[in-house]
Coordinates of C-alpha atoms and ligand atoms in Angstrom, one line a residue:
M1 CA -0.2 0.2 0.0
F2 CA 1.1 3.4 0.0
D3 CA 2.5 5.7 2.0
K4 CA 1.3 9.1 1.1
I5 CA -0.4 10.5 -1.3
L6 CA -0.3 13.5 -3.6
I7 CA -3.6 15.0 -4.4
A8 CA -3.7 16.9 -7.2
N9 CA -6.6 18.2 -7.6
R10 CA -8.6 20.8 -5.9
G11 CA -11.8 21.9 -4.2
E12 CA -14.5 19.0 -3.7
I13 CA -12.7 15.7 -4.8
A14 CA -9.4 16.5 -2.9
L15 CA -11.0 16.2 -0.9
R16 CA -12.5 13.4 -1.2
V17 CA -9.6 11.4 -2.2
L18 CA -8.5 13.3 1.1
R19 CA -10.8 11.2 3.5
A20 CA -10.4 7.9 1.4
C21 CA -6.6 8.4 2.1
K22 CA -6.9 8.8 5.2
E23 CA -9.1 6.3 6.6
L24 CA -6.6 3.6 5.1
G25 CA -4.2 5.8 7.4
I26 CA -2.2 7.0 4.4
A27 CA -0.8 10.4 4.6
T28 CA -1.3 13.1 2.2
V29 CA 0.0 15.8 0.2
A30 CA -2.3 19.0 -1.1
V31 CA -1.2 20.8 -3.9
H32 CA -2.6 24.1 -3.9
S33 CA -2.5 27.5 -6.3
T34 CA -2.0 30.7 -4.6
A35 CA -6.1 31.0 -5.3
D36 CA -6.4 28.3 -3.6
A37 CA -4.1 28.5 0.0
N38 CA -7.3 28.4 1.8
A39 CA -8.6 25.8 0.5
M40 CA -10.0 23.5 3.6
H41 CA -8.1 19.9 1.9
V42 CA -4.9 22.1 1.9
R43 CA -5.7 22.4 5.4
L44 CA -6.8 18.9 6.4
A45 CA -3.9 17.7 4.7
D46 CA -0.9 16.3 6.4
E47 CA 1.4 18.5 3.8
S48 CA 0.4 21.7 1.3
V49 CA 2.8 22.5 -1.1
C50 CA 2.0 25.9 -2.8
I51 CA 2.3 24.6 -6.5
G52 CA 2.3 27.9 -8.9
P53 CA -0.1 31.0 -9.6
P54 CA -4.2 31.1 -9.7
A55 CA -4.2 29.5 -14.0
A56 CA -4.5 26.2 -14.6
K57 CA -1.6 25.8 -16.7
D58 CA 0.8 27.0 -14.6
S59 CA -0.7 25.1 -11.0
Y60 CA -3.3 22.4 -11.8
L61 CA -1.7 20.9 -15.1
N62 CA 2.3 21.9 -14.1
I63 CA 4.1 18.4 -14.4
P64 CA 7.3 19.9 -13.8
A65 CA 5.6 21.5 -10.6
L66 CA 3.7 18.3 -9.7
L67 CA 7.2 16.8 -9.6
A68 CA 8.9 18.8 -7.4
A69 CA 6.4 18.7 -4.7
C70 CA 6.7 14.1 -4.8
E71 CA 10.4 15.2 -4.7
I72 CA 9.8 17.5 -1.8
T73 CA 7.6 16.0 0.7
G74 CA 8.3 11.8 -0.9
A75 CA 5.4 11.1 -1.7
D76 CA 5.0 7.5 -3.7
A77 CA 1.5 8.2 -5.5
V78 CA -0.7 11.0 -7.4
H79 CA -4.4 11.1 -6.9
P80 CA -5.6 13.0 -10.3
G81 CA -9.5 13.6 -9.2
Y82 CA -11.3 14.1 -12.3
G83 CA -10.9 17.2 -14.9
F84 CA -7.0 18.9 -15.2
L85 CA -4.6 15.5 -16.0
S86 CA -7.0 13.0 -14.5
E87 CA -7.5 11.0 -18.5
N88 CA -3.2 13.0 -19.3
A89 CA -2.0 9.8 -20.7
R90 CA 1.7 11.6 -20.5
F91 CA 1.6 12.2 -17.2
A92 CA 0.7 8.7 -16.0
E93 CA 3.9 7.9 -18.3
I94 CA 5.6 10.4 -16.6
L95 CA 5.1 9.6 -12.8
A96 CA 5.7 6.2 -14.0
E97 CA 8.7 7.2 -15.5
H98 CA 9.9 8.7 -12.2
N99 CA 9.0 5.4 -10.1
L100 CA 5.9 7.1 -8.8
H101 CA 2.2 5.6 -9.0
F102 CA -0.6 7.1 -10.8
I103 CA -4.0 6.2 -9.7
G104 CA -5.7 5.3 -12.4
P105 CA -5.7 3.4 -15.3
K106 CA -2.5 1.7 -17.6
A107 CA -1.1 4.7 -19.6
E108 CA -2.8 2.9 -23.1
H109 CA -5.5 2.6 -22.0
I110 CA -6.7 5.9 -21.1
R111 CA -4.4 6.4 -24.7
T112 CA -7.0 4.7 -25.9
M113 CA -10.0 6.0 -24.7
G114 CA -9.1 9.5 -25.1
D115 CA -9.6 9.3 -28.7
K116 CA -12.9 8.5 -29.3
I117 CA -12.3 6.4 -32.6
E118 CA -9.7 4.2 -31.0
A119 CA -12.0 3.8 -28.7
K120 CA -15.7 3.2 -30.5
K121 CA -13.3 0.3 -32.5
T122 CA -12.3 -1.3 -28.7
A123 CA -15.4 -1.2 -27.7
K124 CA -16.9 -2.6 -31.0
R125 CA -13.9 -5.4 -31.1
L126 CA -15.0 -6.3 -27.1
G127 CA -18.7 -6.6 -28.3
I128 CA -20.3 -3.7 -26.5
P129 CA -22.8 -1.9 -28.7
V130 CA -22.1 1.1 -30.1
V131 CA -24.0 3.2 -32.4
P132 CA -24.1 2.5 -36.2
G133 CA -21.4 4.8 -37.7
S134 CA -17.9 5.4 -40.3
D135 CA -16.1 1.9 -39.6
G136 CA -13.0 4.7 -38.2
G137 CA -12.3 7.8 -39.5
V138 CA -13.8 10.2 -42.5
G139 CA -11.0 11.5 -44.6
A140 CA -11.0 13.7 -47.2
G141 CA -10.1 11.0 -49.4
D142 CA -13.1 9.1 -48.5
D143 CA -17.1 9.0 -49.7
A144 CA -17.8 10.4 -46.7
M145 CA -21.7 10.7 -49.0
A146 CA -22.1 6.9 -49.4
I147 CA -20.8 6.0 -46.0
A148 CA -24.0 8.4 -43.7
K149 CA -26.0 7.4 -47.1
K150 CA -26.3 3.7 -45.6
I151 CA -25.9 4.8 -41.8
G152 CA -28.9 6.7 -42.5
F153 CA -29.8 10.4 -42.3
P154 CA -29.1 12.6 -39.8
V155 CA -25.9 12.0 -38.9
L156 CA -23.5 13.8 -36.5
V157 CA -19.7 14.4 -36.7
K158 CA -17.8 13.5 -33.9
A159 CA -14.3 14.4 -33.2
A160 CA -11.9 11.6 -32.5
A161 CA -9.3 14.2 -30.1
G162 CA -13.5 14.7 -28.4
G163 CA -15.8 13.8 -26.4
G164 CA -18.0 15.5 -23.7
G165 CA -20.0 17.6 -26.4
R166 CA -17.0 19.7 -27.9
G167 CA -16.8 19.6 -31.9
M168 CA -19.6 17.2 -32.5
K169 CA -22.3 18.9 -36.3
V170 CA -25.6 17.0 -36.9
A171 CA -26.0 17.0 -40.4
P172 CA -29.3 16.8 -40.5
T173 CA -29.6 15.3 -44.6
E174 CA -27.9 15.4 -47.8
A175 CA -27.5 19.2 -47.9
D176 CA -25.2 19.6 -44.9
L177 CA -23.0 17.2 -44.9
M178 CA -20.2 19.1 -46.3
L179 CA -20.4 22.0 -44.4
A180 CA -20.9 19.6 -41.1
L181 CA -17.8 18.0 -41.9
S182 CA -15.2 20.5 -42.9
T183 CA -16.6 23.1 -39.5
A184 CA -15.9 19.6 -37.5
S185 CA -12.5 19.2 -38.8
N186 CA -11.9 22.7 -38.5
E187 CA -13.6 23.5 -34.9
A188 CA -11.1 20.4 -33.8
K189 CA -8.1 20.9 -35.5
S190 CA -8.0 24.1 -33.8
A191 CA -9.6 23.1 -29.8
F192 CA -7.6 19.8 -29.6
G193 CA -4.6 19.7 -32.6
D194 CA -6.2 17.5 -34.3
G195 CA -9.4 17.4 -37.0
S196 CA -9.7 13.9 -37.9
V197 CA -13.3 12.8 -37.8
Y198 CA -15.7 10.1 -37.5
L199 CA -19.9 10.3 -38.2
E200 CA -22.6 7.9 -36.5
K201 CA -25.6 8.0 -36.7
Y202 CA -27.7 10.5 -34.9
L203 CA -29.7 9.6 -32.1
G204 CA -32.2 11.8 -31.4
K205 CA -34.3 12.0 -27.7
P206 CA -31.7 9.6 -26.3
R207 CA -31.0 8.9 -22.6
H208 CA -27.7 9.2 -20.8
I209 CA -27.1 5.5 -19.6
E210 CA -23.1 5.7 -18.0
I211 CA -23.0 1.9 -16.6
Q212 CA -19.5 2.2 -13.7
I213 CA -16.5 -0.5 -13.7
L214 CA -13.5 -1.0 -11.3
G215 CA -10.6 -3.0 -12.6
D216 CA -8.4 -5.1 -10.4
G217 CA -5.8 -4.8 -13.8
R218 CA -5.1 -8.4 -13.9
G219 CA -7.9 -10.1 -15.0
G220 CA -10.3 -8.8 -12.6
A221 CA -13.2 -7.3 -13.0
I222 CA -17.2 -6.1 -11.6
H223 CA -20.1 -3.6 -12.1
L224 CA -21.9 -0.8 -10.5
G225 CA -25.0 -1.1 -11.9
E226 CA -25.7 2.7 -14.3
R227 CA -26.7 6.4 -13.6
D228 CA -29.3 7.9 -15.8
C229 CA -26.8 11.3 -16.3
S230 CA -30.1 12.7 -18.6
L231 CA -30.7 16.2 -17.7
Q232 CA -27.8 17.9 -18.8
R233 CA -27.3 21.8 -19.4
R234 CA -24.3 22.7 -22.2
H235 CA -23.1 19.1 -21.9
Q236 CA -22.2 19.9 -18.7
K237 CA -24.7 17.5 -15.8
V238 CA -27.1 19.1 -13.6
W239 CA -28.9 16.5 -12.5
E240 CA -27.4 12.0 -11.8
E241 CA -29.6 9.5 -10.5
G242 CA -29.5 5.4 -9.8
P243 CA -30.9 3.2 -11.1
S244 CA -32.5 4.6 -13.4
P245 CA -35.9 5.3 -13.6
I246 CA -36.4 3.4 -17.0
I247 CA -33.7 0.5 -16.9
S248 CA -35.2 -2.9 -15.7
P249 CA -33.4 -5.4 -14.1
E250 CA -32.2 -7.7 -16.1
A251 CA -31.4 -4.8 -19.1
R252 CA -29.4 -3.7 -16.4
A253 CA -27.6 -7.3 -15.7
K254 CA -27.2 -7.4 -19.6
I255 CA -24.9 -4.3 -20.4
G256 CA -23.4 -4.7 -16.8
E257 CA -22.2 -8.3 -17.6
T258 CA -21.2 -7.1 -21.6
C259 CA -18.8 -3.9 -19.8
A260 CA -17.7 -6.3 -17.1
K261 CA -16.4 -8.7 -19.6
A262 CA -15.2 -6.2 -21.8
M263 CA -12.6 -4.6 -18.9
R264 CA -11.6 -8.0 -17.6
D265 CA -10.8 -9.2 -22.0
M266 CA -8.7 -5.9 -21.7
Q267 CA -6.6 -6.4 -18.0
Y268 CA -8.5 -2.6 -17.3
L269 CA -6.7 -1.5 -13.5
G270 CA -9.7 0.9 -11.5
V271 CA -12.5 2.7 -12.0
G272 CA -13.5 3.5 -15.7
T273 CA -17.7 4.1 -16.6
I274 CA -18.9 3.2 -19.7
E275 CA -21.6 5.9 -21.6
F276 CA -24.1 4.3 -23.5
L277 CA -27.5 6.4 -25.5
Y278 CA -30.1 4.5 -24.5
E279 CA -33.2 4.8 -27.2
D280 CA -36.0 2.7 -27.8
G281 CA -34.5 -0.5 -25.7
E282 CA -31.0 -0.4 -27.1
F283 CA -27.5 0.7 -25.3
Y284 CA -25.3 2.4 -27.6
F285 CA -22.3 2.8 -27.1
I286 CA -20.5 6.9 -27.5
E287 CA -17.4 6.9 -25.5
M288 CA -15.6 5.5 -21.9
N289 CA -14.2 7.5 -19.4
T290 CA -11.0 6.3 -17.4
R291 CA -11.5 8.6 -14.1
I292 CA -13.2 9.3 -11.0
Q293 CA -16.4 11.0 -11.9
V294 CA -17.6 14.2 -10.3
E295 CA -21.4 11.8 -9.9
H296 CA -19.4 8.8 -8.6
P297 CA -21.4 9.7 -4.8
V298 CA -24.6 8.0 -6.6
T299 CA -22.7 4.3 -7.0
E300 CA -21.9 4.7 -3.7
M301 CA -24.6 5.2 -1.7
I302 CA -26.4 3.1 -3.7
T303 CA -23.7 -0.1 -3.8
G304 CA -22.4 1.4 -0.5
I305 CA -18.8 0.6 -2.4
D306 CA -16.5 3.8 -2.1
L307 CA -15.6 4.1 -5.5
V308 CA -11.6 6.0 -4.0
N309 CA -10.9 3.5 -1.6
A310 CA -11.5 0.5 -4.1
Q311 CA -9.8 2.8 -6.5
I312 CA -6.1 3.3 -4.4
R313 CA -6.2 -0.1 -3.3
V314 CA -6.0 -2.3 -6.6
A315 CA -3.8 0.6 -7.9
A316 CA -1.3 -0.6 -5.0
G317 CA -2.0 -4.0 -6.7
G318 CA -4.9 -5.0 -4.9
D319 CA -7.9 -7.4 -4.7
L320 CA -11.8 -5.7 -6.4
P321 CA -13.7 -4.9 -3.0
C322 CA -15.6 -7.5 -3.3
T323 CA -17.5 -10.4 -5.7
Q324 CA -20.2 -9.3 -8.2
D325 CA -22.6 -11.6 -6.9
E326 CA -22.1 -8.8 -3.8
I327 CA -23.3 -6.1 -5.9
V328 CA -26.4 -5.6 -4.7
V329 CA -28.0 -1.4 -5.6
N330 CA -30.5 -0.6 -2.9
G331 CA -32.8 1.8 -3.1
H332 CA -32.1 5.0 -5.0
A333 CA -30.1 8.4 -5.1
I334 CA -30.2 11.9 -6.6
E335 CA -27.2 14.3 -7.3
C336 CA -27.8 17.7 -7.6
R337 CA -24.2 19.7 -8.3
I338 CA -24.9 23.1 -6.7
N339 CA -23.2 25.2 -9.0
A340 CA -22.2 29.4 -8.5
E341 CA -24.5 30.2 -11.1
N342 CA -27.6 32.7 -11.5
P343 CA -29.5 29.9 -11.7
V344 CA -31.8 31.3 -14.6
T345 CA -28.8 32.8 -17.1
F346 CA -26.1 30.7 -15.4
R347 CA -24.0 33.7 -15.0
P348 CA -20.6 32.8 -13.4
S349 CA -21.2 34.2 -9.7
P350 CA -17.9 33.8 -7.4
G351 CA -17.3 35.2 -4.2
K352 CA -17.7 35.1 -0.4
I353 CA -19.5 32.9 0.7
L354 CA -21.7 34.6 4.3
Q355 CA -24.4 32.2 5.5
Y356 CA -23.4 28.9 4.6
H357 CA -26.2 26.2 6.1
P358 CA -25.9 22.3 4.9
P359 CA -29.1 20.0 5.4
G360 CA -28.3 17.0 6.7
G361 CA -30.0 13.9 8.5
L362 CA -30.7 9.8 7.0
G363 CA -29.4 9.6 3.6
V364 CA -28.6 12.5 3.0
R365 CA -24.9 13.6 1.4
I366 CA -23.1 16.9 0.9
D367 CA -19.4 16.3 -1.1
S368 CA -18.4 19.9 -1.1
A369 CA -15.7 22.1 0.3
V370 CA -16.7 25.0 1.3
Y371 CA -17.6 27.1 4.1
Q372 CA -19.3 30.2 6.5
G373 CA -16.3 32.9 4.9
Y374 CA -14.5 30.8 2.1
V375 CA -14.2 33.0 -1.2
I376 CA -15.3 30.9 -4.7
P377 CA -11.8 32.1 -6.9
P378 CA -13.5 33.2 -10.5
Y379 CA -10.8 31.2 -11.9
Y380 CA -11.7 27.2 -11.8
D381 CA -15.2 25.6 -12.7
S382 CA -18.2 27.3 -10.5
L383 CA -19.1 24.7 -8.0
V384 CA -20.1 24.3 -4.4
G385 CA -20.7 21.1 -4.1
K386 CA -22.8 17.8 -4.4
L387 CA -26.5 17.2 -2.3
I388 CA -26.6 13.3 -2.6
V389 CA -29.8 11.8 -1.1
H390 CA -31.0 8.3 -0.8
G391 CA -33.9 6.6 -0.4
K392 CA -35.5 3.6 -0.7
T393 CA -37.5 4.6 -3.8
R394 CA -37.5 6.6 -5.2
G395 CA -40.6 8.2 -3.8
E396 CA -38.5 8.7 -0.9
C397 CA -35.8 9.7 -2.3
L398 CA -37.1 12.7 -4.3
M399 CA -39.4 13.5 -1.0
R400 CA -35.7 13.6 0.9
L401 CA -34.3 15.8 -2.2
R402 CA -37.0 18.1 -1.7
R403 CA -36.7 18.5 1.6
A404 CA -33.0 18.6 2.1
L405 CA -33.0 21.6 -1.0
D406 CA -35.1 23.9 1.6
E407 CA -33.4 23.0 4.4
M408 CA -30.0 24.3 2.3
V409 CA -28.5 28.3 2.8
V410 CA -26.0 29.7 1.1
E411 CA -25.9 33.2 1.5
G412 CA -23.3 35.8 -0.1
I413 CA -23.4 34.8 -3.9
E414 CA -25.7 33.8 -6.2
T415 CA -26.5 29.3 -6.7
T416 CA -28.4 27.8 -8.9
L417 CA -30.7 25.8 -5.5
P418 CA -33.8 27.5 -6.9
L419 CA -33.8 25.3 -10.3
F420 CA -33.5 22.2 -7.8
R421 CA -36.0 23.3 -6.0
A422 CA -37.9 23.9 -8.7
L423 CA -37.3 20.4 -10.6
V424 CA -38.6 18.4 -8.2
R425 CA -41.6 19.7 -8.3
E426 CA -41.5 19.6 -11.6
P427 CA -44.5 16.5 -13.1
N428 CA -41.9 14.9 -15.6
I429 CA -39.3 14.5 -13.5
I430 CA -41.0 13.0 -10.8
D431 CA -42.2 10.6 -13.7
G432 CA -38.3 9.4 -14.2
D433 CA -40.1 10.7 -17.9
Y434 CA -36.7 12.9 -19.6
H435 CA -34.4 12.7 -22.3
I436 CA -30.9 14.4 -22.9
H437 CA -32.7 17.7 -24.4
W438 CA -35.3 18.2 -22.1
L439 CA -33.3 20.4 -19.4
E440 CA -32.2 22.7 -22.4
Q441 CA -35.9 23.2 -23.3
Y442 CA -37.0 23.1 -19.9
L443 CA -35.1 25.9 -19.4
A444 CA -35.3 27.7 -22.6
K445 CA -39.6 27.9 -21.9
G446 CA -38.1 30.3 -19.1
D447 CA -41.4 30.1 -16.9
T448 CA -39.4 27.8 -14.3
K449 CA -39.8 28.7 -10.8
A450 CA -35.6 28.9 -10.5
H451 CA -35.7 32.7 -8.6
Ligands
MV4_1 C1 -24.7 11.4 -29.7 C2 -26.1 12.8 -29.3 C3 -27.1 12.2 -30.6 N1 -26.7 10.7 -32.0 N2 -24.0 10.9 -30.3 C4 -22.6 15.0 -26.1 C5 -21.5 14.9 -25.8 C6 -20.6 13.3 -26.1 N3 -21.2 12.6 -24.7 C7 -21.8 12.8 -26.6 N4 -22.6 13.3 -27.0 C8 -24.3 12.9 -28.1 N5 -23.9 12.1 -29.2 C9 -25.4 10.4 -31.0 N6 -25.0 9.3 -32.4 C10 -26.0 12.7 -28.6 C11 -25.1 13.6 -27.9 C12 -25.6 14.4 -26.7 C13 -25.5 14.8 -25.4 C14 -25.8 12.9 -25.2 C15 -25.6 13.0 -23.5 C16 -26.0 14.1 -22.6 C17 -26.2 15.4 -23.3 C18 -26.1 15.3 -24.4 C19 -26.4 16.8 -25.7 C20 -25.7 16.9 -26.6 C21 -25.5 15.8 -27.4

């Protein structure tokens, strides 16, 4: 097991990793930019190192500074959290070159899944159902029109180096294809330095269902059920829940086992999330994330498995926390990502938190690193914290969520709390009847009660 873990991240996920380390008896090193000197994880860590000025490129993405911090403190492993360097294969390799452990998947798997064309080819080879589309990239020399006609319009042009909605263009008809191809490729070239694109059948009103997996890197892997992340705004998840209101236990077992077997065949190491679009009873693979995700607490609440603890253990060569049969989905959990933003315009609202009262009680969890008097900096994401609620049923979970949201106080900045207080009372949400475009359509109506 590791002796000292450097947490190469900030905010709530840095605190989450720190908590797992402390419970494992592992010493902790916090790193922070000059803007995060007063952050909670810095206060609670055994040691802390300032790694640079506020800009992420000069601090949390500054690999030489992170290596120096490991050197100074004698850390033997690095946990990257999510975002920043968490899916940077080169970072994982550089750590290994310096005899440091990267708490994450093997670099080759990070690289493969980071290239959306390679990821899809790998998924297909491993027996995971994928969206119908081009076999690989579509280059200038290919007959894109013939490929698109074979798929059937509307088609979606996606950037190989994209992901998370970046570098996507819909071509509703033949007449739109050439422009969509050139626009997507040019945007990908300037955004990611790689203009390669591929085609997929465009699914109109799917749900976003993601399967949590965990592998030991030696051919063992389990799945921990699904999360329904369909309620998104501009590709930012807002409300995530598990199990999905529309997935049956049989469908869960089938897609879960398909994913677990694929991870066993890959000898995948660590946590991972396999993302699907789900429409008309069919799952369609779109991407795989090789990191711990923001919404991991939803899975923890319904399975009782500590995913960060498991991540650290398998990275140190340990075994999976349990067998597949021991994974039982118990009850229902919903996570609301509460941001320091205006609840209607979503304009960021950084600043000092003057009053902070988080809710409590049975089945209520707050993953947050803020406190009364904390100043939300303008340099990073605007997450105040995640409110995660568990109930025996989805109905009980909704009632508890409504109560917790009404109890929560955050003053001095604007937050999206009013949006969630409206959503939890919305008939479609109460019925679990929504899809990936539902939230943006709801917000566009403008009559939301989010005030
Ligand atoms: C799609 C799609 C429809 N058809 N692929 C968005 C980000 C990345 N996860 C992939 N995304 C999509 N891929 C096909 N073939 C629609 C989306 C999409 C989306 C997916 C999940 C959650 C929210 C979304 C919002 C807009 C578009």
